[in-house]
mmCIF file of N, CA and C in Angstrom:
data_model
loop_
_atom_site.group_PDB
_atom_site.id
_atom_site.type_symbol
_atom_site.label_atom_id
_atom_site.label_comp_id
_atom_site.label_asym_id
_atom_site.label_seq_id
_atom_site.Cartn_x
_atom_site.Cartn_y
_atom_site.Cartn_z
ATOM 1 N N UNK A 1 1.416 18.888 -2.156
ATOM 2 C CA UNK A 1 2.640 18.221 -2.542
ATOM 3 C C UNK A 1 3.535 17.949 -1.334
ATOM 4 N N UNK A 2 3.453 18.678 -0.334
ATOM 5 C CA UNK A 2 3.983 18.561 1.064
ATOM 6 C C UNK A 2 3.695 16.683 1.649
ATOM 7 N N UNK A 3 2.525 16.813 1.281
ATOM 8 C CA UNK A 3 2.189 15.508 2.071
ATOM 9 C C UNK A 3 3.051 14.467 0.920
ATOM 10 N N UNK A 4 2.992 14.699 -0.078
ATOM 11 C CA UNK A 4 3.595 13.588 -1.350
ATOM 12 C C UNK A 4 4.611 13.086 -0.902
ATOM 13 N N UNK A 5 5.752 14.536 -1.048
ATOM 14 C CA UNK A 5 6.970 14.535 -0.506
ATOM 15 C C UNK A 5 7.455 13.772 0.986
ATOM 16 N N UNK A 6 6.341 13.715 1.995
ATOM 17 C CA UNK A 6 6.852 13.629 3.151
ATOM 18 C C UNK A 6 6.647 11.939 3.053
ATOM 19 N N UNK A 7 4.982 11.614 2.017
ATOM 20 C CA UNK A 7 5.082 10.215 1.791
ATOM 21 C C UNK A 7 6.392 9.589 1.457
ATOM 22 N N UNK A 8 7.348 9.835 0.428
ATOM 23 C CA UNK A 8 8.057 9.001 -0.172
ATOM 24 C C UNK A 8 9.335 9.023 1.087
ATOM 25 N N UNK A 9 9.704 10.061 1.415
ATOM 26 C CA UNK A 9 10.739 10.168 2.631
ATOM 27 C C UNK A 9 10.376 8.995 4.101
ATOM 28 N N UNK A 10 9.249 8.859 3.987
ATOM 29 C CA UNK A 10 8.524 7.905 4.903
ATOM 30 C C UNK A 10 9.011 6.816 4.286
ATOM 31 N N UNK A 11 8.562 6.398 3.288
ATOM 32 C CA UNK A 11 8.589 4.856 2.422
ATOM 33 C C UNK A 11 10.312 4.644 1.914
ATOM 34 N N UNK A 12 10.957 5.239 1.985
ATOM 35 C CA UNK A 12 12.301 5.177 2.248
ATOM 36 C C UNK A 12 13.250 4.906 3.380
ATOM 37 N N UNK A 13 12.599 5.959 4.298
ATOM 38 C CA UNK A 13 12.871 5.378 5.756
ATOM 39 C C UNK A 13 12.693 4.559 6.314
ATOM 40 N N UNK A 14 11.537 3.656 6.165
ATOM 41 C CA UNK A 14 10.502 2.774 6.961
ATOM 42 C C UNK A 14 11.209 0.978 6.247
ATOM 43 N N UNK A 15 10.984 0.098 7.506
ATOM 44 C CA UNK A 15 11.002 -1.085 7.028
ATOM 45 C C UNK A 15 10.213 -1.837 6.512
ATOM 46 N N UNK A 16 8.726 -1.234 5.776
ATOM 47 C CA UNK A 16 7.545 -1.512 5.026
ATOM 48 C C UNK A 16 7.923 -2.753 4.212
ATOM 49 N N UNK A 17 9.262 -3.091 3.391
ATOM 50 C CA UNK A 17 9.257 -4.254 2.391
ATOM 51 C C UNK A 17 10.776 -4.994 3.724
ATOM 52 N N UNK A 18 11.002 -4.823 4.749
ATOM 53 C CA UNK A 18 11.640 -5.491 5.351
ATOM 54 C C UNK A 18 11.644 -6.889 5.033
ATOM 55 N N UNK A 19 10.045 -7.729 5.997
ATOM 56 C CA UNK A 19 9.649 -9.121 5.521
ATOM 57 C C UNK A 19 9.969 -9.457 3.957
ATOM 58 N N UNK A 20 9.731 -8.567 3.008
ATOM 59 C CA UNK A 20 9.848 -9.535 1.581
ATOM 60 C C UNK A 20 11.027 -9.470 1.582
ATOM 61 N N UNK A 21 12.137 -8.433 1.839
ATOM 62 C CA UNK A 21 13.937 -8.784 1.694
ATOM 63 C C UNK A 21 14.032 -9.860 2.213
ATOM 64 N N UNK A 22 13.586 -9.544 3.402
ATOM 65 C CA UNK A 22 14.203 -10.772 4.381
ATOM 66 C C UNK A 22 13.200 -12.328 4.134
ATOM 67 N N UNK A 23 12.387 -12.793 3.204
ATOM 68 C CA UNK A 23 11.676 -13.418 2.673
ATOM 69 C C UNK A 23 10.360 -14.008 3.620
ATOM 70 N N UNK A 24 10.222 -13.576 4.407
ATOM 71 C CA UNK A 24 9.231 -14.038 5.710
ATOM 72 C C UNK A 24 7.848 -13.327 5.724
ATOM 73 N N UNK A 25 7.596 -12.603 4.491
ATOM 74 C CA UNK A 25 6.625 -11.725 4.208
ATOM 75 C C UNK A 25 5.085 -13.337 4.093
ATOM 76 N N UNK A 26 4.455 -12.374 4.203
ATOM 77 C CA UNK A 26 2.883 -13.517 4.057
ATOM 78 C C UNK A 26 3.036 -14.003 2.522
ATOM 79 N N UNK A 27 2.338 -15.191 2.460
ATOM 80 C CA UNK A 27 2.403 -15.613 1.560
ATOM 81 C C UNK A 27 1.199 -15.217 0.879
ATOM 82 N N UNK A 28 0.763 -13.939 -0.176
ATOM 83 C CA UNK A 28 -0.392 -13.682 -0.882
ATOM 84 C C UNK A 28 -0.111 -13.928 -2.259
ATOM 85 N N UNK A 29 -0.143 -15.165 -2.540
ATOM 86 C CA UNK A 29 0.081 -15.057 -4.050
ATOM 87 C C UNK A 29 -1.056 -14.923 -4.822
ATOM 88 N N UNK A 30 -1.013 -14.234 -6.275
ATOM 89 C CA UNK A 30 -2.414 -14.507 -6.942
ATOM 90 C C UNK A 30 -2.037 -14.020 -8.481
ATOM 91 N N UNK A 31 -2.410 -14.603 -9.394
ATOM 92 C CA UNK A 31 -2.454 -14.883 -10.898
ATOM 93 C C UNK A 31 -2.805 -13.272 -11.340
ATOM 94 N N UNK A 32 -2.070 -13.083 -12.452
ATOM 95 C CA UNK A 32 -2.823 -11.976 -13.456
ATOM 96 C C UNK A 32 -2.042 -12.199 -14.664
ATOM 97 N N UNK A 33 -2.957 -12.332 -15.791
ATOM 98 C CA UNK A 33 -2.375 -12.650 -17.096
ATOM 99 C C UNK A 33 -1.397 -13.745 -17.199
ATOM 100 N N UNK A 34 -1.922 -14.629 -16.169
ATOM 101 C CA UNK A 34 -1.179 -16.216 -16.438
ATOM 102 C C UNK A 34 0.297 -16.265 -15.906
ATOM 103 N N UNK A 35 0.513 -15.051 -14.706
ATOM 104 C CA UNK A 35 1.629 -15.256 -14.622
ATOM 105 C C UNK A 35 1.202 -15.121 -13.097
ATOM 106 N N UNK A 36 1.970 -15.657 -12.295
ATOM 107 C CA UNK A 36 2.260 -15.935 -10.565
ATOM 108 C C UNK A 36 3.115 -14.492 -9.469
ATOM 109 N N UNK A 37 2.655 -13.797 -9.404
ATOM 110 C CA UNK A 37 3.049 -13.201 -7.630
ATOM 111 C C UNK A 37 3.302 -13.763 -6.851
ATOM 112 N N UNK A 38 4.181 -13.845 -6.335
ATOM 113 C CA UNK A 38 4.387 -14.454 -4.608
ATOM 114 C C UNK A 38 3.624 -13.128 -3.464
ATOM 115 N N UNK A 39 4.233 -12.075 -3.571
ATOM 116 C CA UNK A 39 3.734 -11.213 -2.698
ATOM 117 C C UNK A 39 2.742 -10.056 -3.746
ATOM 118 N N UNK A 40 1.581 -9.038 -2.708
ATOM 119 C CA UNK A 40 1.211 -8.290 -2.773
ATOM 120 C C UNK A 40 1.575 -7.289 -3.125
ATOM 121 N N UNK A 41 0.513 -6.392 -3.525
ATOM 122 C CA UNK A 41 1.335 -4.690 -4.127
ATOM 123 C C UNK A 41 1.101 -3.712 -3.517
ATOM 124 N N UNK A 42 1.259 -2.466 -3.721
ATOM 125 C CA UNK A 42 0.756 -1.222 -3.522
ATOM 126 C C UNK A 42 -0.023 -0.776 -4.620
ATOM 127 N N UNK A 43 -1.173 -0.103 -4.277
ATOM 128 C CA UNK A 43 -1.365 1.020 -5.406
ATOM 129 C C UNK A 43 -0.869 2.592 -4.874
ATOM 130 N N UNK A 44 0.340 3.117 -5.550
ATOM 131 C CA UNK A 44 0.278 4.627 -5.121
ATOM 132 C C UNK A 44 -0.272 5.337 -6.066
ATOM 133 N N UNK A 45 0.481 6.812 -6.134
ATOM 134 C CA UNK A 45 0.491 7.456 -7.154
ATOM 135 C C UNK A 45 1.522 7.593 -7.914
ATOM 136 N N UNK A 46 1.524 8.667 -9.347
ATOM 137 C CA UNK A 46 2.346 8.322 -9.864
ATOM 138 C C UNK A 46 4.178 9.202 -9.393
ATOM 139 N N UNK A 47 3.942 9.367 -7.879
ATOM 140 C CA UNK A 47 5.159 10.163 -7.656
ATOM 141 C C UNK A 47 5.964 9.066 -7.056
ATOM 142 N N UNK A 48 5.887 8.002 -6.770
ATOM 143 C CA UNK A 48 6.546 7.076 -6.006
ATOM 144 C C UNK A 48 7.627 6.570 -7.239
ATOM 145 N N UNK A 49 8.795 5.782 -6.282
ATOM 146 C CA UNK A 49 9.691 5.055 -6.991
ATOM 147 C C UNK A 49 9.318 3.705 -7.911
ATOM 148 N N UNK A 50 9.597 3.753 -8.999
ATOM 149 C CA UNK A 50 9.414 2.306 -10.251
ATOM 150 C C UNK A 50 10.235 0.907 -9.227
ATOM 151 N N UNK A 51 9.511 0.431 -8.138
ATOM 152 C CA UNK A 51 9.685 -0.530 -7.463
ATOM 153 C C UNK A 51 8.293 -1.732 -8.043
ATOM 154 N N UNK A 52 8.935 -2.891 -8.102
ATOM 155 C CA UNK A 52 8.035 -3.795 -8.444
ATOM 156 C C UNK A 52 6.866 -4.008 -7.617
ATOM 157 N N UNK A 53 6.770 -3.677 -6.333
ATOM 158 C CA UNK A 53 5.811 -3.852 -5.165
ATOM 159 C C UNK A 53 4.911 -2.630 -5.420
ATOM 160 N N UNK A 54 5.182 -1.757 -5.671
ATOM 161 C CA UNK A 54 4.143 -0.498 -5.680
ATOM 162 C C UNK A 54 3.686 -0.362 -7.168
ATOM 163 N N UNK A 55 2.550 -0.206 -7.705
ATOM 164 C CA UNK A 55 2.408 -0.062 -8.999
ATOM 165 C C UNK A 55 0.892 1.161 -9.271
ATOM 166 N N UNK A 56 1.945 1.925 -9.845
ATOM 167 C CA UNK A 56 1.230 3.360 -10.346
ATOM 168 C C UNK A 56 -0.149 3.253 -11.530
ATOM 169 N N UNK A 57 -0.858 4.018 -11.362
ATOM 170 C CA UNK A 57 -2.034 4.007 -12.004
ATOM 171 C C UNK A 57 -1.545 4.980 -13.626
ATOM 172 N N UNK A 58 -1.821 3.888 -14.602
ATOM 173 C CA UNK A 58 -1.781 4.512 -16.265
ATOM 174 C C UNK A 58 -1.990 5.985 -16.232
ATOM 175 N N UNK A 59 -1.145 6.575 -17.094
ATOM 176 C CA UNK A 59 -0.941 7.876 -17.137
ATOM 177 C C UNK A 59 -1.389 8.234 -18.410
ATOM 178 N N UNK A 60 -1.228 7.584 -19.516
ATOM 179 C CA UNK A 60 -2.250 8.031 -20.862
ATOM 180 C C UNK A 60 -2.734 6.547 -21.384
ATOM 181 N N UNK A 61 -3.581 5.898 -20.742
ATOM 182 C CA UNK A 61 -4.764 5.115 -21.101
ATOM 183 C C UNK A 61 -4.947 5.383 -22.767
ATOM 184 N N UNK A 62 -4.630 4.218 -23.653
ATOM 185 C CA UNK A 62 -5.026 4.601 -25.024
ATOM 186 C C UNK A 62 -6.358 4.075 -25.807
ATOM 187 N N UNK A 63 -6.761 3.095 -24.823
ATOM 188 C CA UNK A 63 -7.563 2.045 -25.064
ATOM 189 C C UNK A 63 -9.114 2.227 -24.300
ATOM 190 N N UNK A 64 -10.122 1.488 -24.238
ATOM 191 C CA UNK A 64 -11.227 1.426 -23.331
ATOM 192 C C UNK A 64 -10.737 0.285 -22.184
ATOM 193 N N UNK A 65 -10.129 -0.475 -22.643
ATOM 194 C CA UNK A 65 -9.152 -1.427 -21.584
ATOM 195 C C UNK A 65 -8.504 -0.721 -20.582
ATOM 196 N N UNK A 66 -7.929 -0.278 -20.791
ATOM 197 C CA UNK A 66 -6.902 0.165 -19.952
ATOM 198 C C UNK A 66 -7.422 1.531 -19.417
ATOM 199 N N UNK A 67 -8.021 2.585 -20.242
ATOM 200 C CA UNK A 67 -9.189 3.103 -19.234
ATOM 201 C C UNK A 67 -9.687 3.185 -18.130
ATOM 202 N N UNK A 68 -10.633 1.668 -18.447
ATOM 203 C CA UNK A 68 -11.265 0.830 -17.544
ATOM 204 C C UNK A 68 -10.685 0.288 -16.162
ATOM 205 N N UNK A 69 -9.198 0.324 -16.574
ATOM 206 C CA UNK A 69 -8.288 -0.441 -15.585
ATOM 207 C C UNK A 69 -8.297 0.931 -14.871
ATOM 208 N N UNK A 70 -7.811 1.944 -15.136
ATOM 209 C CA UNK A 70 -7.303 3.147 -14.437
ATOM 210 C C UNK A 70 -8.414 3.575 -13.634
ATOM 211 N N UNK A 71 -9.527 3.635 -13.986
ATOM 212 C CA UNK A 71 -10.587 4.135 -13.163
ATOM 213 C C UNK A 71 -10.961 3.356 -11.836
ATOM 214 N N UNK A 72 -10.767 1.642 -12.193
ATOM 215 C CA UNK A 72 -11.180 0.837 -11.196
ATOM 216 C C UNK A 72 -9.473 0.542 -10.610
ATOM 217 N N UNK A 73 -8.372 1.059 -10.738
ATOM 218 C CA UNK A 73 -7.399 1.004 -10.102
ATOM 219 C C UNK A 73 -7.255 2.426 -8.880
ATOM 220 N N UNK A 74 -7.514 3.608 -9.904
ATOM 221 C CA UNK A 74 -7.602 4.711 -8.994
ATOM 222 C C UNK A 74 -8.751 4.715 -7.532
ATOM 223 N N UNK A 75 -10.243 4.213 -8.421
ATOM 224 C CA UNK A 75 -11.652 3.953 -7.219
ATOM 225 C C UNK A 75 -10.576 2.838 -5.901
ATOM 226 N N UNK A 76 -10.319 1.842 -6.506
ATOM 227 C CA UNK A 76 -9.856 1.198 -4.918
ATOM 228 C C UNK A 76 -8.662 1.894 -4.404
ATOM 229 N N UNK A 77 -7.594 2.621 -4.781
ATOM 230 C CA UNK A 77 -6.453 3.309 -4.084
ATOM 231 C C UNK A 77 -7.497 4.716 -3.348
ATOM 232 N N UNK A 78 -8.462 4.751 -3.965
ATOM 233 C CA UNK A 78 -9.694 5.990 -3.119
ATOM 234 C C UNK A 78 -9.794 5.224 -1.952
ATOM 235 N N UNK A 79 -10.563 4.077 -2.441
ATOM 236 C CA UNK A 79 -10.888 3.227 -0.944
ATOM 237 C C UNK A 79 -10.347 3.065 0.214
ATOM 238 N N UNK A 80 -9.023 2.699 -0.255
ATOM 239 C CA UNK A 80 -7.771 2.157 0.777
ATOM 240 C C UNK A 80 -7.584 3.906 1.720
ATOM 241 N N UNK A 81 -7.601 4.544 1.067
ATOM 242 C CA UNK A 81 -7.022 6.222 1.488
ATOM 243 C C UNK A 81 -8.051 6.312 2.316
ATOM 244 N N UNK A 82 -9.689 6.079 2.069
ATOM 245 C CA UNK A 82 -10.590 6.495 2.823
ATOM 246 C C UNK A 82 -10.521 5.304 4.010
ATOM 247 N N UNK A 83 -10.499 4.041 3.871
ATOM 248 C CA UNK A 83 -10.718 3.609 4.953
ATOM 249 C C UNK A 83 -9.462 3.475 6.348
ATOM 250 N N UNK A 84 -7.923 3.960 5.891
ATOM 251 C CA UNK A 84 -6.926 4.165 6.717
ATOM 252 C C UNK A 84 -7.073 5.520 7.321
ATOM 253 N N UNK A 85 -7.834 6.801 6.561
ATOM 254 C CA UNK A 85 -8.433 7.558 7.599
ATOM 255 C C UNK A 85 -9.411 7.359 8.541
ATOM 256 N N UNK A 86 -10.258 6.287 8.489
ATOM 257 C CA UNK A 86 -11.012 5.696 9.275
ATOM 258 C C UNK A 86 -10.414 5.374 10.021
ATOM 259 N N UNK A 87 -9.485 4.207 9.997
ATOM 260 C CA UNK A 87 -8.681 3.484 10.998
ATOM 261 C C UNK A 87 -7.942 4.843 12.311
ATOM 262 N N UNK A 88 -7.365 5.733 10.970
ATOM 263 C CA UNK A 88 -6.748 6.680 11.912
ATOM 264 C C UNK A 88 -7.430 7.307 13.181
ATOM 265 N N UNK A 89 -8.370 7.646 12.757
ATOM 266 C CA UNK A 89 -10.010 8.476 13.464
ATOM 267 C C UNK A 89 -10.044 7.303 14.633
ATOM 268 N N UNK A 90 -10.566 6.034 14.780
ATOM 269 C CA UNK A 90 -10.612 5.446 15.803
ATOM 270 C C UNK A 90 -9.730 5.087 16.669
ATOM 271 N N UNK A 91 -8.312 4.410 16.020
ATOM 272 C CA UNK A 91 -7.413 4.314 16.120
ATOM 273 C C UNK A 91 -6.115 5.173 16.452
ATOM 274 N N UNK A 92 -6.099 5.907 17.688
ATOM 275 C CA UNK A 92 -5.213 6.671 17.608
ATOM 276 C C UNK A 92 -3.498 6.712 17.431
ATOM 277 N N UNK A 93 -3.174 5.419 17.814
ATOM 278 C CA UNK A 93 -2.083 5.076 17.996
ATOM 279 C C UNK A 93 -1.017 4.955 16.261
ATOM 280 N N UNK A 94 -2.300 4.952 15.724
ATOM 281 C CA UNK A 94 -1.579 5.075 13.669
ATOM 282 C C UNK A 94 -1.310 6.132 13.425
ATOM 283 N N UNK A 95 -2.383 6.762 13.918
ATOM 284 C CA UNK A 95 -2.269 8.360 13.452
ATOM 285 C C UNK A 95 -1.217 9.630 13.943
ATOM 286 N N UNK A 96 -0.385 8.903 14.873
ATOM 287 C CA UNK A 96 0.518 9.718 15.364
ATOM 288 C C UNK A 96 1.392 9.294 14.943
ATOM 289 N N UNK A 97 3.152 9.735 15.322
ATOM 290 C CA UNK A 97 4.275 8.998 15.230
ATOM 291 C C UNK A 97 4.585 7.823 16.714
ATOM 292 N N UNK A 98 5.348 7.195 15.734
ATOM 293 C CA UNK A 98 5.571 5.964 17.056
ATOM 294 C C UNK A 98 7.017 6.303 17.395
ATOM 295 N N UNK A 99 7.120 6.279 18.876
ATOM 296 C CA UNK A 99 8.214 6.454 19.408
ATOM 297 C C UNK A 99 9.006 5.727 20.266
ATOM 298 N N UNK A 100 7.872 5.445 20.820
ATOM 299 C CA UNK A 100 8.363 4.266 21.421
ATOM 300 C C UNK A 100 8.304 2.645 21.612
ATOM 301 N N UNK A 101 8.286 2.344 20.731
ATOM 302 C CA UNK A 101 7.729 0.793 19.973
ATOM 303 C C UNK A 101 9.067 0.205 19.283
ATOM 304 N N UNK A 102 9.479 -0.870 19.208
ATOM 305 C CA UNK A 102 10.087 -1.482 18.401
ATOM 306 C C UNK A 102 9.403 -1.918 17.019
ATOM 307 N N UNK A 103 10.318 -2.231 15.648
ATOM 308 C CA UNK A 103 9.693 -2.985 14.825
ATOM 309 C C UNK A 103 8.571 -3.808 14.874
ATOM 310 N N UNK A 104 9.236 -4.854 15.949
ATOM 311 C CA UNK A 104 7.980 -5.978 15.608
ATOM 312 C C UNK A 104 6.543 -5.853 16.316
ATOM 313 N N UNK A 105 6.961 -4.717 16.958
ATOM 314 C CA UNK A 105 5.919 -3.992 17.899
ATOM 315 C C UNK A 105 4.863 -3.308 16.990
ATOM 316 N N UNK A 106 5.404 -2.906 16.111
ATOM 317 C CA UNK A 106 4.700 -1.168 15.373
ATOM 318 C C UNK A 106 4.085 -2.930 13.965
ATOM 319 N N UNK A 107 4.434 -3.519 13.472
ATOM 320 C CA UNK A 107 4.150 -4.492 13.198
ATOM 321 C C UNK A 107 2.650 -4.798 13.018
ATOM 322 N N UNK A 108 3.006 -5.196 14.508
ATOM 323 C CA UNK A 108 1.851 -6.263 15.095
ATOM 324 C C UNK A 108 0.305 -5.106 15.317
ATOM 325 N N UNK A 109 0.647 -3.597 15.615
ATOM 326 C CA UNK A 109 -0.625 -3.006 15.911
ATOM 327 C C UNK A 109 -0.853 -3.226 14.337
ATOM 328 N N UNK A 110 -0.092 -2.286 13.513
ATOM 329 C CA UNK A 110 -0.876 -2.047 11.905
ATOM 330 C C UNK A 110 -1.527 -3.549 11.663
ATOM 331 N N UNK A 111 -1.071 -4.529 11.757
ATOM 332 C CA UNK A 111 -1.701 -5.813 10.876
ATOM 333 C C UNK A 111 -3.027 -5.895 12.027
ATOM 334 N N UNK A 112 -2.613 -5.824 13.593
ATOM 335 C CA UNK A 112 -3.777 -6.041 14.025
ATOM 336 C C UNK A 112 -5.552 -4.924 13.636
ATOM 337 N N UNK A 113 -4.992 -3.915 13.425
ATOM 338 C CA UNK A 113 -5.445 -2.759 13.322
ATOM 339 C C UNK A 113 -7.342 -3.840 12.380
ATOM 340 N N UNK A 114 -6.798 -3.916 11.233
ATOM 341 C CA UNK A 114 -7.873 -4.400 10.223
ATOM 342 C C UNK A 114 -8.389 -5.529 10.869
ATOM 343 N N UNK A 115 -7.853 -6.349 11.847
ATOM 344 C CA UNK A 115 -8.548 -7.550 12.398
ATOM 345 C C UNK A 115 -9.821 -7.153 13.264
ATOM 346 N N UNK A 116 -9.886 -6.233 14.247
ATOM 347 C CA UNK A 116 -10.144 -5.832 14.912
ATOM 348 C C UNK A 116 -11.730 -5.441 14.173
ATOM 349 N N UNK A 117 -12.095 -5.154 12.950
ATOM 350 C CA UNK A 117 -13.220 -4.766 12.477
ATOM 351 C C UNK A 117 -14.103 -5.850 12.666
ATOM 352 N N UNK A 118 -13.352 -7.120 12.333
ATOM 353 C CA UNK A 118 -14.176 -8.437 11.828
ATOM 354 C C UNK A 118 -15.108 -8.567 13.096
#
């Protein structure tokens, strides 16, 4: 729970939804149930804040639907967790604190970070 806690104090502190305030965020839009996103989400868990950008995995599933959703929502928030410890492991510069970097600095490694595989 240490790490939970220290997550959300992070995601409070941090300018993570900066770009979408300030509207300059990428443009990822994409459809679900006939309705339009402009930007991307999070998957956390269910300790994070009821922010429209982050969206928590079903907590009593009543259905085989929604079930279904929770299992293949939780498997990719597995994914994402396993492959940013990857990143971390090669990548040393994520895995520490940044100290001396500006915003658009600390920025540019994380987005570059995933390019770098291709």
């Amino acid at each position: 729970m240490v790490d939970a806690n220290n997550d959300i104090i992070v995601l409070q502190s941090s300018g993570l939804f900066d770009d979408v305030i300030n509207g300059v965020a990428p443009n990822t839009s994409f459809y679900a149930n006939d309705v339009e996103y402009k930007y991307g989400y999070y998957l956390v868990e269910g300790i994070y804040p009821e922010w429209a950008t982050l969206v928590k995995t079903l907590s009593c599933p009543d259905d085989e639907k929604r079930l279904y959703y929770k299992k293949k929502q939780e498997s990719a928030r597995k994914d994402v967790e396993r492959a940013f410890g990857v990143l971390k492991k090669r990548w040393s510069v994520i895995a520490q604190p940044l100290r001396i970097l500006e915003k658009s600095k600390i920025r540019n490694v994380i987005r570059a970070g995933p390019m770098v595989l291709y």
